[in-house]
Coordinates of C-alpha atoms (C1' of nucleotides) in Angstrom, one line a residue:
Chain A
M256 CA 179.7 171.5 76.6
D257 CA 181.3 172.8 79.7
H258 CA 180.9 170.5 82.8
T259 CA 181.7 173.4 85.4
P260 CA 178.0 173.4 86.5
L261 CA 177.7 169.8 86.9
A262 CA 181.0 169.5 88.9
A263 CA 179.7 172.3 91.1
T264 CA 176.6 170.5 91.9
I265 CA 178.3 167.1 92.7
N266 CA 180.7 168.9 94.8
L267 CA 178.0 170.3 96.9
I268 CA 175.8 167.2 97.3
G269 CA 178.1 164.4 96.4
G270 CA 179.3 163.9 99.9
K271 CA 178.5 160.3 101.4
Y272 CA 175.3 161.5 103.3
K273 CA 174.7 164.9 102.1
S274 CA 172.0 164.1 99.6
L275 CA 170.4 162.0 102.3
I276 CA 170.5 164.7 105.0
L277 CA 168.9 167.3 102.5
W278 CA 166.4 164.7 101.4
K279 CA 165.4 164.2 105.1
L280 CA 165.2 168.0 105.8
T281 CA 162.9 168.5 102.8
N282 CA 159.9 167.3 105.2
G283 CA 161.1 170.1 107.8
L284 CA 163.5 170.8 110.4
L285 CA 165.0 168.1 112.4
R286 CA 167.2 167.8 115.4
F287 CA 170.6 166.1 115.5
S288 CA 169.3 163.0 117.2
E289 CA 166.5 162.7 114.7
L290 CA 168.8 162.9 111.9
R291 CA 171.0 160.2 113.6
R292 CA 167.9 158.0 113.8
E293 CA 167.1 158.8 110.2
I294 CA 170.4 157.9 108.9
P295 CA 171.8 155.2 111.3
C296 CA 174.8 154.2 109.3
A297 CA 176.3 157.5 109.7
T298 CA 178.4 157.9 112.9
P299 CA 177.9 161.1 115.0
K300 CA 181.3 162.2 113.8
M301 CA 180.4 161.7 110.2
L302 CA 177.1 163.5 110.7
T303 CA 178.5 166.4 112.3
Q304 CA 181.1 166.7 109.6
Q305 CA 178.7 166.5 106.7
L306 CA 176.4 168.9 108.4
R307 CA 178.9 171.5 109.0
E308 CA 180.1 171.4 105.4
L309 CA 176.5 171.7 104.2
E310 CA 176.1 174.8 106.4
T311 CA 179.4 176.2 105.2
D312 CA 178.1 175.8 101.7
G313 CA 174.9 177.7 102.6
L314 CA 172.5 174.8 102.1
I315 CA 171.4 174.4 105.7
N316 CA 170.8 176.3 108.8
R317 CA 171.9 175.3 112.2
K318 CA 169.9 176.8 115.0
V319 CA 171.3 176.3 118.5
Y320 CA 168.9 176.6 121.5
P321 CA 170.8 177.8 124.6
V322 CA 168.9 175.4 126.9
V323 CA 169.6 172.2 129.0
P324 CA 169.6 169.7 127.7
P325 CA 170.9 171.2 124.6
K326 CA 168.7 171.5 121.5
V327 CA 169.8 172.0 117.9
E328 CA 167.8 172.2 114.9
Y329 CA 168.7 171.8 111.3
S330 CA 166.6 173.2 108.5
L331 CA 167.2 173.9 104.8
T332 CA 168.1 177.3 103.6
T333 CA 166.5 179.0 100.5
L334 CA 169.3 177.5 98.4
G335 CA 169.0 174.2 100.0
K336 CA 165.3 174.1 99.1
S337 CA 166.1 175.1 95.8
L338 CA 167.7 171.6 95.4
K339 CA 164.6 169.8 95.6
P340 CA 164.1 169.4 91.8
V341 CA 167.6 167.7 91.8
L342 CA 166.8 165.5 94.5
D343 CA 163.4 164.6 93.2
T344 CA 165.0 163.6 89.8
M345 CA 167.6 161.7 91.5
Y346 CA 165.0 159.8 93.6
I347 CA 162.7 159.1 90.9
W348 CA 165.5 157.8 88.7
G349 CA 166.5 155.6 91.7
T350 CA 163.3 154.2 92.3
D351 CA 162.9 153.2 88.5
Y352 CA 166.4 151.7 88.6
L353 CA 165.8 149.6 91.6
S354 CA 162.5 148.3 90.5
N355 CA 163.9 147.4 86.9
K356 CA 166.8 145.7 88.7
G357 CA 164.1 143.6 90.3
I358 CA 162.4 142.7 87.0
E359 CA 165.7 141.7 85.9
N360 CA 166.1 139.3 88.5
K361 CA 162.6 138.0 88.1
N362 CA 163.7 137.1 84.4
T363 CA 166.6 135.1 85.5
L364 CA 164.5 132.7 87.6
Chain B
M243 CA 160.4 158.6 103.2
D244 CA 162.8 155.9 102.5
H245 CA 165.8 157.3 101.0
T246 CA 167.2 154.1 99.5
P247 CA 166.7 155.2 95.9
L248 CA 168.5 158.6 96.4
A249 CA 171.5 156.5 97.7
A250 CA 171.4 154.1 95.0
T251 CA 171.6 157.0 92.4
I252 CA 174.3 158.6 94.4
N253 CA 176.3 155.6 94.5
L254 CA 176.3 155.2 90.7
I255 CA 176.9 158.6 89.7
G256 CA 178.5 160.1 92.7
G257 CA 182.0 159.1 92.0
K258 CA 184.6 161.9 91.5
Y259 CA 184.4 162.0 87.6
K260 CA 181.4 159.8 86.7
S261 CA 178.9 162.5 86.2
L262 CA 181.4 164.2 84.1
I263 CA 182.1 161.2 82.0
L264 CA 178.6 160.4 81.6
W265 CA 177.9 164.1 80.6
K266 CA 180.5 164.1 77.8
L267 CA 179.1 160.8 76.5
T268 CA 175.5 162.3 76.0
N269 CA 177.0 163.9 72.8
G270 CA 178.0 160.5 71.6
L271 CA 180.8 158.0 71.9
L272 CA 184.2 159.0 72.7
R273 CA 187.6 157.3 72.7
F274 CA 190.0 157.1 75.8
S275 CA 192.1 159.8 74.6
E276 CA 189.2 162.1 73.9
L277 CA 187.9 161.6 77.4
R278 CA 191.4 162.4 78.7
R279 CA 191.2 165.7 76.9
E280 CA 187.7 166.5 77.9
I281 CA 188.6 165.8 81.6
P282 CA 192.3 166.8 82.0
C283 CA 192.1 166.8 85.8
A284 CA 191.6 163.0 85.9
T285 CA 194.8 161.0 85.5
P286 CA 194.8 158.0 83.3
K287 CA 194.5 155.6 86.3
M288 CA 191.4 157.5 87.8
L289 CA 189.8 157.7 84.4
T290 CA 190.2 153.9 83.9
Q291 CA 188.9 153.2 87.3
Q292 CA 185.9 155.4 86.9
L293 CA 185.1 153.9 83.4
R294 CA 185.4 150.3 84.6
E295 CA 183.0 151.1 87.5
L296 CA 180.6 152.7 85.2
E297 CA 180.9 149.7 82.8
T298 CA 180.3 147.3 85.7
D299 CA 177.2 149.2 86.8
G300 CA 175.9 148.8 83.2
L301 CA 176.0 152.7 82.5
I302 CA 178.5 152.6 79.7
N303 CA 179.6 150.3 76.9
R304 CA 183.3 149.5 76.2
K305 CA 184.2 148.6 72.6
V306 CA 187.6 147.6 71.6
Y307 CA 188.8 147.6 68.1
P308 CA 191.6 145.0 67.6
V309 CA 193.6 147.3 65.6
V310 CA 197.1 148.9 65.7
P311 CA 197.4 151.4 67.2
P312 CA 194.6 150.2 69.8
K313 CA 191.2 151.9 69.5
V314 CA 188.5 151.9 72.3
E315 CA 185.4 153.6 72.2
Y316 CA 183.0 154.3 75.1
S317 CA 179.4 155.2 74.8
L318 CA 176.2 155.2 77.0
T319 CA 174.0 152.1 77.5
T320 CA 170.2 152.3 77.4
L321 CA 170.5 152.8 81.2
G322 CA 173.2 155.4 81.1
K323 CA 171.2 157.5 78.6
S324 CA 168.2 157.3 80.9
L325 CA 170.3 159.1 83.4
K326 CA 170.1 162.4 81.1
P327 CA 167.1 164.0 83.0
V328 CA 169.1 163.7 86.4
L329 CA 172.4 165.1 84.7
D330 CA 170.3 167.8 83.0
T331 CA 168.8 168.9 86.3
M332 CA 172.0 168.9 88.1
Y333 CA 173.4 171.0 85.3
I334 CA 170.7 173.6 85.4
W335 CA 170.8 174.0 89.1
G336 CA 174.6 174.2 88.9
T337 CA 174.3 177.0 86.2
D338 CA 171.9 179.0 88.2
Y339 CA 174.1 178.5 91.5
L340 CA 177.1 179.7 89.9
S341 CA 175.5 182.6 88.3
N342 CA 173.9 183.8 91.5
K343 CA 177.2 183.4 93.3
G344 CA 178.4 186.0 90.7
I345 CA 175.6 188.3 91.7
E346 CA 176.3 187.9 95.3
N347 CA 180.0 188.9 94.7
K348 CA 178.7 191.9 92.8
N349 CA 176.7 193.1 95.6
T350 CA 179.7 193.0 98.0
L351 CA 181.8 195.3 95.8
Chain C
dC105 C1' 196.8 154.4 71.7
dG106 C1' 195.0 152.8 75.8
dG107 C1' 196.0 151.6 79.2
dT108 C1' 199.0 149.0 84.1
dA109 C1' 202.3 148.5 87.8
dT110 C1' 204.1 150.4 91.7
dC111 C1' 204.6 153.6 95.3
dC112 C1' 203.2 156.5 98.5
dA113 C1' 201.0 160.7 101.1
dG114 C1' 196.9 162.1 102.9
dG115 C1' 192.4 162.0 103.8
dA116 C1' 188.1 159.3 104.9
dC117 C1' 186.1 156.9 108.1
dG118 C1' 184.9 153.9 112.0
dA119 C1' 185.3 152.7 116.9
dT120 C1' 185.6 154.1 121.4
dA121 C1' 185.7 157.3 125.1
dC122 C1' 184.6 161.4 127.1
dT123 C1' 182.3 166.5 127.8
dG124 C1' 179.4 171.0 128.7
Chain D
dC17 C1' 171.3 166.2 124.1
dA18 C1' 174.7 167.3 120.9
dG19 C1' 178.4 166.8 120.0
dT20 C1' 184.3 166.7 120.5
dA21 C1' 188.7 164.0 121.1
dT22 C1' 191.9 160.7 120.0
dC23 C1' 193.4 156.7 117.8
dG24 C1' 194.1 153.7 114.1
dT25 C1' 193.1 151.6 109.6
dC26 C1' 191.7 151.7 105.1
dC27 C1' 191.2 153.6 100.9
dT28 C1' 191.5 157.4 97.6
dG29 C1' 194.0 159.2 94.4
dG30 C1' 198.4 161.6 92.6
dA31 C1' 203.1 160.8 90.6
dT32 C1' 205.8 158.3 88.0
dA33 C1' 207.4 154.7 85.0
dC34 C1' 206.5 151.1 82.0
dC35 C1' 203.9 147.8 78.4
dG36 C1' 201.3 145.4 74.3

DNA sequence: CGGTATCCAGGACGATACTG
DNA sequence: CAGTATCGTCCTGGATACCG
């Protein structure tokens, strides 16, 4: 079984904050400052970098409003939206994983 | 929507070769040299490192046979097997993504 | 066969300061 | 507000050689 498709997917969403950004944007568009608040652990530099890569890969749109103060909105492209099943599956697995870890801890008490 | 479960999943399978290793092991156990052949771009060092991390995280088993020449078999744990839906979804999305990229290229000809 | 040990280059990443 | 610029550090990861 060729693993190229798997590698391709990981290359697109495997970045440090990429899946988180995509996840936040599934609820609709967000401004830069809103993303910062949603993902506080990412510095502005990192956030910008990851956003640019997602944009280059065609997963998100970046819309700049030429106003003062500046306003930039990020949203999912059609391709980005198509990732929802992937993110959902990961989210569900992660939820199960974390809750089972909790049970294990309980058993050791 | 809290993104912790998503981050947890990415932390476990987001490593450079981790999803590929897990994917290869879904078909059954493999020896170290077989994994090397399946994933040639990974150096022995990297492969060892990723395998160790997967083992530490409880996703794979490492069974050592005390024979000469040495023999080590890697296989999925129950937890590792439970990742199959995640890997499958990523694989399917990656397949679609790559085939659509091909169509785009055709349109530009 | 299944790794380790060592070295090293380059990139990831954070902290801080600054700007249109 | 939405970044960019600069600096410096840590870590990733490749190359190579070696080992039980």
